[in-house]
Structure formats: structure tokens, C-alpha cells
CSV table of C-alpha atoms in Angstrom, one decimal:
chain,number,residue,atom,x,y,z
A,420,MET,CA,117.2,115.4,174.4
A,421,LEU,CA,117.4,118.6,176.7
A,422,GLU,CA,115.4,120.9,174.5
A,423,ARG,CA,112.6,117.9,174.1
A,424,ILE,CA,112.5,118.1,178.0
A,425,ILE,CA,112.5,122.1,178.1
A,426,GLU,CA,109.7,122.1,175.4
A,427,ALA,CA,107.4,119.3,177.1
A,428,SER,CA,107.7,121.1,180.4
A,429,SER,CA,107.8,124.5,179.8
A,430,ASP,CA,106.0,127.3,177.9
A,431,LYS,CA,107.4,130.2,176.0
A,432,ASN,CA,109.2,133.2,178.7
A,433,ASP,CA,108.9,130.6,181.6
A,434,VAL,CA,112.3,130.6,183.3
A,435,VAL,CA,114.6,127.0,183.6
A,436,LEU,CA,116.9,127.0,186.1
A,437,ASP,CA,120.0,125.2,185.5
A,438,PRO,CA,121.8,125.1,189.2
A,439,PHE,CA,124.9,123.3,188.1
A,440,CYS,CA,125.3,124.4,184.5
A,441,GLY,CA,128.6,123.0,183.5
A,442,CYS,CA,129.1,124.1,179.5
A,443,GLY,CA,125.9,125.5,179.5
A,444,THR,CA,123.9,122.8,177.3
A,445,ALA,CA,120.4,123.7,179.4
A,446,ILE,CA,121.1,127.4,178.9
A,447,ALA,CA,121.6,127.0,175.5
A,448,ALA,CA,118.6,125.0,175.1
A,449,ALA,CA,116.4,127.1,176.8
A,450,GLN,CA,117.6,130.3,174.9
A,451,LYS,CA,116.6,128.2,171.4
A,452,LEU,CA,113.1,127.5,172.6
A,453,GLY,CA,112.4,131.4,173.9
A,454,ARG,CA,112.5,130.7,177.6
A,455,LYS,CA,113.8,133.0,180.3
A,456,TRP,CA,116.7,131.3,182.2
A,457,ILE,CA,119.2,131.1,184.9
A,458,GLY,CA,122.2,129.4,185.6
A,459,ILE,CA,124.7,129.1,188.4
A,460,ASP,CA,128.2,127.9,188.0
A,461,ILE,CA,131.2,127.6,190.5
A,462,THR,CA,134.0,127.9,188.3
A,463,HIS,CA,134.7,131.3,186.0
A,464,LEU,CA,135.9,128.8,183.4
A,465,ALA,CA,132.0,127.9,182.8
A,466,VAL,CA,131.1,130.8,182.8
A,467,LYS,CA,133.7,131.5,180.1
A,468,LEU,CA,132.6,129.2,178.3
A,469,ILE,CA,129.0,129.3,178.3
A,470,LYS,CA,129.4,133.4,177.1
A,471,GLY,CA,131.2,131.8,174.1
A,472,ARG,CA,128.6,129.8,173.3
A,473,LEU,CA,126.1,132.2,173.6
A,474,ALA,CA,128.1,134.5,171.2
A,475,ASP,CA,129.0,131.4,168.7
A,476,ALA,CA,125.0,130.2,168.4
A,477,PHE,CA,123.1,133.4,168.7
A,478,GLY,CA,125.2,136.0,167.7
A,479,LYS,CA,126.8,139.0,169.4
A,480,ARG,CA,123.4,140.4,170.6
A,481,ALA,CA,123.0,137.6,173.3
A,482,GLU,CA,126.2,139.7,175.1
A,483,LYS,CA,123.9,142.8,175.6
A,484,ALA,CA,121.0,140.6,177.1
A,485,TYR,CA,121.9,138.7,180.1
A,486,ARG,CA,124.0,139.9,183.3
A,487,VAL,CA,126.5,137.7,184.8
A,488,ILE,CA,126.5,138.0,188.8
A,489,GLY,CA,129.5,137.2,190.7
A,490,GLU,CA,132.1,138.3,188.4
A,491,PRO,CA,134.8,140.9,189.6
A,492,VAL,CA,133.9,144.2,188.1
A,493,ASP,CA,136.3,146.5,189.6
A,494,LEU,CA,140.2,146.4,190.4
A,495,GLU,CA,139.1,145.8,194.6
A,496,SER,CA,136.8,142.5,193.5
A,497,ALA,CA,139.9,141.5,191.1
A,498,MET,CA,142.2,141.4,194.0
A,499,ALA,CA,139.3,139.9,196.3
A,500,LEU,CA,139.1,136.8,193.6
A,501,ALA,CA,142.8,136.8,193.3
A,502,GLU,CA,143.5,136.0,197.3
A,503,GLN,CA,140.3,133.9,197.5
A,504,ASP,CA,141.2,131.7,194.6
A,505,LYS,CA,144.0,131.7,192.3
A,506,HIS,CA,143.0,129.4,189.9
A,507,GLU,CA,139.7,130.8,189.4
A,508,PHE,CA,141.4,134.5,189.6
A,509,GLN,CA,143.7,132.9,186.5
A,510,TYR,CA,140.3,131.5,184.6
A,511,TRP,CA,138.6,135.1,184.9
A,512,ALA,CA,141.8,137.0,183.8
A,513,LEU,CA,142.1,134.9,180.6
A,514,GLY,CA,138.7,135.2,179.6
A,515,LEU,CA,138.9,138.9,179.9
A,516,ALA,CA,141.5,139.1,177.8
A,517,HIS,CA,140.1,137.3,175.3
A,518,PRO,CA,137.4,135.2,175.2
A,519,GLN,CA,138.9,132.5,172.8
A,520,ALA,CA,141.7,131.9,175.6
A,521,GLN,CA,142.8,128.4,176.9
A,522,PRO,CA,143.7,127.4,180.1
A,523,LYS,CA,146.7,125.3,180.5
A,524,PRO,CA,145.4,121.8,181.2
A,525,GLU,CA,145.5,120.9,184.9
A,526,ASP,CA,147.7,117.8,184.5
A,527,ARG,CA,150.7,119.4,183.1
A,528,LYS,CA,154.2,119.2,185.3
A,529,LYS,CA,154.4,122.7,187.5
A,530,GLY,CA,156.7,124.5,186.5
A,531,ALA,CA,157.4,123.4,183.0
A,532,ASP,CA,156.2,126.2,181.2
A,533,HIS,CA,157.7,128.6,183.4
A,534,GLY,CA,153.9,130.5,184.5
A,535,ILE,CA,152.1,129.8,181.4
A,536,ASP,CA,148.5,129.6,181.9
A,537,GLY,CA,146.8,129.8,178.8
A,538,ARG,CA,147.2,129.6,175.2
A,539,MET,CA,144.9,130.5,171.8
A,540,TRP,CA,146.0,130.2,168.0
A,541,ILE,CA,145.7,133.0,165.3
A,542,THR,CA,146.1,132.1,161.9
A,543,ASP,CA,148.5,134.8,161.1
A,544,ALA,CA,148.4,136.6,157.0
A,545,SER,CA,150.4,134.0,155.6
A,546,GLY,CA,147.8,131.5,156.8
A,547,GLU,CA,150.3,129.8,159.3
A,548,ILE,CA,148.8,128.8,162.6
A,549,ARG,CA,150.8,130.1,165.5
A,550,GLU,CA,150.5,130.4,169.2
A,551,VAL,CA,149.9,133.5,171.3
A,552,VAL,CA,150.8,131.9,174.9
A,553,MET,CA,149.5,133.7,178.4
A,554,SER,CA,150.6,133.8,181.5
A,555,VAL,CA,148.4,135.6,184.7
A,556,LYS,CA,150.0,136.8,187.7
A,557,GLY,CA,147.8,138.0,190.9
A,558,GLY,CA,150.3,138.7,193.0
A,559,HIS,CA,153.6,141.2,192.9
A,560,VAL,CA,155.4,140.7,189.5
A,561,THR,CA,159.3,140.9,188.6
A,562,VAL,CA,161.2,141.6,185.6
A,563,SER,CA,162.3,137.8,185.9
A,564,GLN,CA,158.8,136.4,185.2
A,565,VAL,CA,158.5,138.7,182.0
A,566,ARG,CA,161.6,137.3,181.2
A,567,ASP,CA,160.7,133.9,181.5
A,568,LEU,CA,157.8,134.7,179.2
A,569,ARG,CA,160.1,136.0,176.7
A,570,GLY,CA,161.8,132.5,176.8
A,571,VAL,CA,158.7,130.2,176.2
A,572,ILE,CA,158.1,132.7,173.5
A,573,GLU,CA,161.2,132.3,171.8
A,574,ARG,CA,161.5,128.4,172.7
A,575,ASP,CA,158.0,127.7,171.5
A,576,LYS,CA,158.2,129.5,168.5
A,577,ALA,CA,155.2,131.5,169.5
A,578,ALA,CA,153.7,134.8,167.5
A,579,ILE,CA,152.8,136.7,170.5
A,580,GLY,CA,153.0,135.9,174.5
A,581,ILE,CA,150.3,138.0,176.9
A,582,PHE,CA,151.7,139.1,180.6
A,583,ILE,CA,148.2,139.9,182.9
A,584,CYS,CA,148.8,141.5,186.0
A,585,LEU,CA,147.3,143.1,189.4
A,586,GLU,CA,150.0,145.4,190.1
A,587,GLU,CA,151.5,148.0,188.1
A,588,PRO,CA,154.2,147.1,186.1
A,589,THR,CA,157.9,148.3,186.4
A,590,ALA,CA,159.9,150.5,184.2
A,591,PRO,CA,162.4,147.1,183.8
A,592,MET,CA,159.3,145.0,183.2
A,593,ARG,CA,158.3,147.2,180.0
A,594,LYS,CA,161.6,147.5,179.0
A,595,GLU,CA,162.1,143.6,178.8
A,596,ALA,CA,158.7,143.8,176.8
A,597,ALA,CA,159.5,146.7,174.2
A,598,ASP,CA,163.3,144.4,174.0
A,599,ALA,CA,161.2,141.4,172.5
A,600,GLY,CA,160.4,143.0,169.4
A,601,TYR,CA,157.3,142.9,167.1
A,602,PHE,CA,155.5,139.7,165.3
A,603,GLN,CA,154.4,140.4,161.8
A,604,ALA,CA,153.6,137.3,159.4
A,605,LYS,CA,156.0,136.9,156.6
A,606,VAL,CA,153.8,138.3,153.7
A,607,VAL,CA,154.3,141.9,152.1
A,608,GLY,CA,152.0,144.3,153.8
A,609,ALA,CA,151.1,142.3,157.0
A,610,SER,CA,150.6,144.3,160.3
A,611,ARG,CA,152.9,144.5,163.6
A,612,HIS,CA,152.0,143.7,166.7
A,613,PRO,CA,154.2,143.5,169.8
A,614,ARG,CA,155.4,140.0,170.7
A,615,LEU,CA,155.3,140.3,174.3
A,616,GLN,CA,152.5,142.4,175.5
A,617,ILE,CA,151.9,143.5,179.2
A,618,LEU,CA,148.3,144.5,180.1
A,619,THR,CA,147.0,145.4,183.8
A,620,ILE,CA,143.8,143.8,185.4
A,621,GLU,CA,142.9,147.7,185.5
A,622,ASP,CA,144.0,147.9,181.6
A,623,LEU,CA,141.4,144.9,180.9
A,624,LEU,CA,138.6,146.3,183.2
A,625,GLY,CA,138.9,149.9,181.3
A,626,GLY,CA,138.1,148.3,177.9
A,627,LYS,CA,142.0,147.4,176.6
A,628,ARG,CA,142.5,144.4,174.6
A,629,ILE,CA,145.5,142.5,173.6
A,630,ASP,CA,147.1,143.4,170.5
A,631,ILE,CA,146.9,140.8,167.5
A,632,PRO,CA,146.2,140.6,163.9
A,633,SER,CA,142.6,142.0,163.4
A,634,GLN,CA,141.9,139.7,160.4
A,635,ALA,CA,143.2,136.7,162.8
A,636,ASP,CA,141.0,133.1,162.8
A,637,ILE,CA,141.2,132.3,166.5
A,638,ARG,CA,141.0,128.7,166.9
A,639,SER,CA,139.5,127.4,170.8
A,640,PHE,CA,137.5,125.3,171.9
A,641,ARG,CA,134.9,123.8,169.4
A,642,ARG,CA,132.2,125.9,168.7
A,643,ALA,CA,128.1,125.5,169.0
A,644,PRO,CA,126.5,125.2,166.3
A,645,LYS,CA,124.3,128.5,165.2
A,646,ALA,CA,120.8,128.4,166.3
A,647,LYS,CA,118.4,127.3,163.7
A,648,GLY,CA,115.5,128.7,162.9
A,649,LYS,CA,113.5,131.8,163.9
A,650,ALA,CA,115.1,133.6,166.4
A,651,HIS,CA,113.7,135.0,170.2
A,652,THR,CA,114.1,138.5,170.1
A,653,GLN,CA,111.8,139.2,173.1
A,654,HIS,CA,112.3,138.3,176.5
A,655,SER,CA,114.6,135.2,175.3
A,656,LEU,CA,116.7,136.0,177.5
A,657,PRO,CA,117.2,137.2,181.4
A,658,PHE,CA,116.9,140.6,182.6
A,659,ASP,CA,116.2,141.7,178.9
A,660,GLU,CA,113.3,143.3,180.6
A,661,GLU,CA,115.8,146.0,181.6
């Protein structure tokens, strides 16, 4: 329906504005039809979903052709977001760690997951679907928080746990993580990965990523279908004239 509306009311290279873009349906339709677009939303979760949707539908080239305004770009702006809105900071940090990380549903009982803020799933080398649990901390961090995450990993039989923090982790925190050992699929030649990984926001902004099996099949939100027909490569995304 949105494709029909956009096609009937605009020409190629016109700009489509969606000021409440949500999951990005209008944006995806505009991109498919060769329009420029501007999408606005208040939540970092929406931005994360739209970025994933564009990548799924139009490939990796889409990531380099648009610009996100309002996301933290350095440690100072990340700290400001954490102070302003704890939940938005968590959504943003999860997306920074991995595009397929899912935030924890809001209706879960407080404290039931000992600080678990997100999850993702991988298929290991044996073909078994395994869980990765994620905890995001925007304030002061302690070894007890890492110990809690380790307990959740063992309780839920998760493959890997990811602890994301603004502060630099202490030596006891790193030791607790190292003591958790490694995850390795139960097949000959499977790679090993630290079972409990601590990454700072500074690490992630610098390009460091979580250590998961390289051939992992990431399962998360339902992927958008690949765009059909001839792809628009010129003036199809905002800011590509730069």
C-alpha cells in the first residue's frame, strides 16, 4: 500500500518524509522506488530495526549510503545518553554490539533475569541453536554483576554471555570472565570462544565486536524480503550525494 501511495504521489529522487518511522515500512518502500527519504523516530530501537531492515532488503551497500543523526559517536555522547535515558542507552548499545541483538521484553518481572537486557541466538557448528545473553551497564560496574551474568549463563545453559559497560572493567571483573572458560560446539574442529566477554562502549565504538562462531546463523527479528527488480544505485538513499 505504501509503495502505491509513494509511487502515485512522488517522482524518483523526490524526498519522502516519515516523521514517525517506527519499523521503517515507508522508508523501505521509498528506497525500493528510488526516492530519497528522511525518517524520524524517538527511539534507538526503531533506528536499529530500520538499519537491519535496509541491510536485509538492499544489502551491505545500504549501510554506507545513509547517515544516522542523533546516535552517540563517542564516549562523551554515549555517557550523555546513559544519563538521559537508561533504556534508550541499552537499545543503542545492543545494536552497537550486534545488529541482531534483541532487547529483553519489557513485560518480564523486574530482577528475574539478574540484569539481562538482551539476547540473540546462534547456530553452532553442530547445528544446535544456542542462546547468547547480554547485559548492558551505563553506570558503575562491579564484579558481582559479572558474577550474576555468569550465573545466568550456567542456569540457562547459554553459549556465551556479553557484558557491555561504559566504565573500564576492574581486574576482578576480568578474572571472573576468564574463569568462565570457553564455548565450543561438540564437533571435531569447532572454534573456541570466551564464554563470558566484557566489552566497553569505547571498545565497540573503536570497532571491536563480540566473539562468536564465524559461520553462525544469527536468528532474530523476521528479516525483510530482498528487494526485487532492478536496484536503484543513484540517489536512492539520503546523503549519497556526499
